[in-house]
Amino acid sequence: MRAMMLLNIDRPRWTAFAPLMAYAWALQSVAKPTTQTPSPPLPRETVVRFAASWLPRGPRRLDADFQSYPYPRGIS
């Protein structure tokens, strides 16, 4: 994703997609699904709070966020 942005290949598309990917990663990190059982739905408040936090992030902030492993900073 970042390579496509750096190479200027459909940059607007990837710039718009990056926060969505990060948001999904953050939600998945909270839900911690397994392959054995379906995860229960996350509380609406959690989903809304994460949307407000993750969706406005720009490429530089997301670069730093994606350096965190295995979960986003602050989520364990």
XYZ file of C-alpha atoms in Angstrom:
76
model
C 0.000 0.000 0.000
C 2.695 2.487 0.988
C 4.890 1.337 -1.899
C 2.096 2.146 -4.323
C 1.748 5.576 -2.728
C 5.486 6.210 -2.852
C 5.600 5.154 -6.509
C 2.659 7.475 -7.188
C 0.536 4.628 -8.541
C -3.082 5.595 -7.958
C -2.003 7.549 -4.883
C -5.469 8.962 -4.017
C -6.930 5.463 -3.922
C -4.255 4.124 -1.568
C -4.293 7.259 0.564
C -8.029 6.763 1.100
C -7.642 3.019 1.691
C -4.848 3.195 4.302
C -6.962 4.518 7.212
C -9.637 1.909 6.466
C -7.063 -0.870 6.655
C -5.674 0.532 9.916
C -9.173 0.865 11.383
C -9.941 -2.768 10.504
C -6.631 -3.861 12.036
C -7.395 -1.991 15.265
C -10.880 -3.502 15.525
C -9.548 -6.983 14.782
C -6.902 -6.500 17.447
C -9.569 -5.735 20.038
C -11.901 -8.543 18.943
C -9.069 -11.117 18.754
C -11.035 -13.553 16.578
C -10.036 -17.182 16.332
C -10.523 -19.709 13.589
C -12.424 -21.938 16.012
C -15.327 -19.725 17.108
C -17.052 -16.637 15.775
C -16.330 -13.441 17.664
C -19.242 -11.681 19.304
C -19.993 -8.218 17.911
C -17.948 -5.409 19.404
C -19.866 -2.823 21.413
C -21.098 0.039 19.223
C -19.255 2.542 21.436
C -15.954 0.791 20.721
C -16.541 0.776 16.971
C -17.497 4.477 16.967
C -14.568 5.457 19.205
C -12.093 3.603 17.018
C -13.596 5.141 13.868
C -13.138 8.632 15.302
C -9.547 7.817 16.222
C -8.312 5.781 13.238
C -10.143 7.052 10.156
C -8.765 10.644 10.189
C -5.120 9.500 10.360
C -2.778 10.497 7.579
C 0.055 8.509 5.972
C 2.805 9.606 8.380
C 0.803 8.717 11.459
C -0.240 5.420 9.896
C 3.392 4.617 9.053
C 4.200 4.919 12.752
C 1.098 2.929 13.737
C 1.927 0.073 11.367
C 5.364 -0.280 12.993
C 3.668 -1.610 16.134
C 3.574 -5.396 16.364
C 1.531 -7.532 16.827
C -1.170 -5.046 17.831
C -1.573 -1.287 17.545
C 0.066 0.685 20.337
C -2.203 0.719 23.389
C -3.988 -2.520 22.487
C -2.748 -5.718 24.041
